[in-house]
N, CA, C and O of each residue as an XYZ file, in Angstrom:
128
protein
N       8.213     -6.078     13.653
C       7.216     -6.272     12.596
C       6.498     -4.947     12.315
O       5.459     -4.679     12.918
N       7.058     -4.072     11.368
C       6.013     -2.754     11.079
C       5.936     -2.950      9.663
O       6.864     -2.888      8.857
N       4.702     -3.198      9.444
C       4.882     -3.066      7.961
C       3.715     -1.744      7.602
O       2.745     -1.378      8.264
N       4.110     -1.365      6.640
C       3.844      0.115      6.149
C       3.213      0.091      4.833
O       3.995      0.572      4.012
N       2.013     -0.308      4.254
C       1.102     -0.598      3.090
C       1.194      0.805      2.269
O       0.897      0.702      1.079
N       1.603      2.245      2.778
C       1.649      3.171      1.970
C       2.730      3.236      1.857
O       2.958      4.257      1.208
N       4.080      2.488      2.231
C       5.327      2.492      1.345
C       5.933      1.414      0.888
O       7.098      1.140      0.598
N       4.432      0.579      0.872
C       4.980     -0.727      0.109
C       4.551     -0.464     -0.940
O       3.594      0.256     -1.225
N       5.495     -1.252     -1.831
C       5.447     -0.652     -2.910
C       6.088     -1.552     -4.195
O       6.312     -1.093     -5.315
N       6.317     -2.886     -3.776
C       7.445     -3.415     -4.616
C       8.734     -3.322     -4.757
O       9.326     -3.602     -5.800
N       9.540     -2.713     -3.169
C      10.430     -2.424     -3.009
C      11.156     -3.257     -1.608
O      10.746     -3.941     -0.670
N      12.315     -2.799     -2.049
C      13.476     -3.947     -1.331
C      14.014     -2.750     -0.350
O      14.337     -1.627     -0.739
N      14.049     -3.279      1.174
C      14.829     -2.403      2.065
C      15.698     -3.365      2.643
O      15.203     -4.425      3.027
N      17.138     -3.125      2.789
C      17.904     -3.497      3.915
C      17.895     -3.024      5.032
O      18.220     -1.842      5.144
N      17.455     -3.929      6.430
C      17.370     -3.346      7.392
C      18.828     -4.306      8.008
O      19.101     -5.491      7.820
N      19.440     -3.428      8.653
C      20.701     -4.295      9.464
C      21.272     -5.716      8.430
O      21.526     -5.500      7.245
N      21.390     -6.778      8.872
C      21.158     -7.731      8.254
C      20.254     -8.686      7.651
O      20.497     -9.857      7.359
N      19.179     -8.036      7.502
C      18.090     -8.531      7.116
C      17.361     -7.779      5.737
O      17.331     -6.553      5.847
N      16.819     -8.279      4.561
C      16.510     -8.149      3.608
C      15.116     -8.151      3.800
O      14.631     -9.202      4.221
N      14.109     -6.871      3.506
C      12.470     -7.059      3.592
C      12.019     -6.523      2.329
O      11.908     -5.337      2.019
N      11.663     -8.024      1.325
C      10.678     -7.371      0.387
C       9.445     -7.098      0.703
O       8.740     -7.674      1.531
N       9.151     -6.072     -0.073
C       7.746     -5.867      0.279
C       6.555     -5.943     -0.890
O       6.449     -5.043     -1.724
N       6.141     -6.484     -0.881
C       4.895     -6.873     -1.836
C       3.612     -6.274     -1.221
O       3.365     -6.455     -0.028
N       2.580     -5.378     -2.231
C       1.775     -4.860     -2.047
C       0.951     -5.698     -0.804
O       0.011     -6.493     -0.817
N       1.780     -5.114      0.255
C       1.074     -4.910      1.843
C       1.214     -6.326      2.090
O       0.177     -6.955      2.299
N       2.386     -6.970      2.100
C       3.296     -7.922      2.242
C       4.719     -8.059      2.735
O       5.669     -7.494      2.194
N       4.792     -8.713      3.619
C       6.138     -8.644      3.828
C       6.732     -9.924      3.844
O       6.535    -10.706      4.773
N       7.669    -10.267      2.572
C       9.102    -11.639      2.932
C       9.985    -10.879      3.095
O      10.392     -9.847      2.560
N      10.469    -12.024      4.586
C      12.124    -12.204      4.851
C      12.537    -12.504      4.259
O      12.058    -13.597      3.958
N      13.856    -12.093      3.303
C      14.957    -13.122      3.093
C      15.998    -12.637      3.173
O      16.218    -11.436      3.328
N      17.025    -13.762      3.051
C      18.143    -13.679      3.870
C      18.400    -14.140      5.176
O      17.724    -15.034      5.684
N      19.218    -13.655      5.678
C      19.007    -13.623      7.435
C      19.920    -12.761      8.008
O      19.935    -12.599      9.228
C-alpha cells in the first residue's frame, strides 16, 4: 500500500498483475 498524492494524478499504473487507478490521492484496485 504506497500511495503517492504528488503522483497521483488521474493516472493508471500497472503494477505486476494488478491495475492501480489513482484518483486525486486515491487509490482503486482493479483487476486482479
Amino acid at each position: 500500500m504506497g500511495q503517492k498524492p504528488e503522483a497521483v494524478c488521474g493516472k493508471v499504473q500497472s503494477l505486476g498483475t494488478h491495475k492501480h487507478v489513482f484518483f486525486a490521492g486515491r487509490t482503486d484496485y482493479v483487476g486482479a
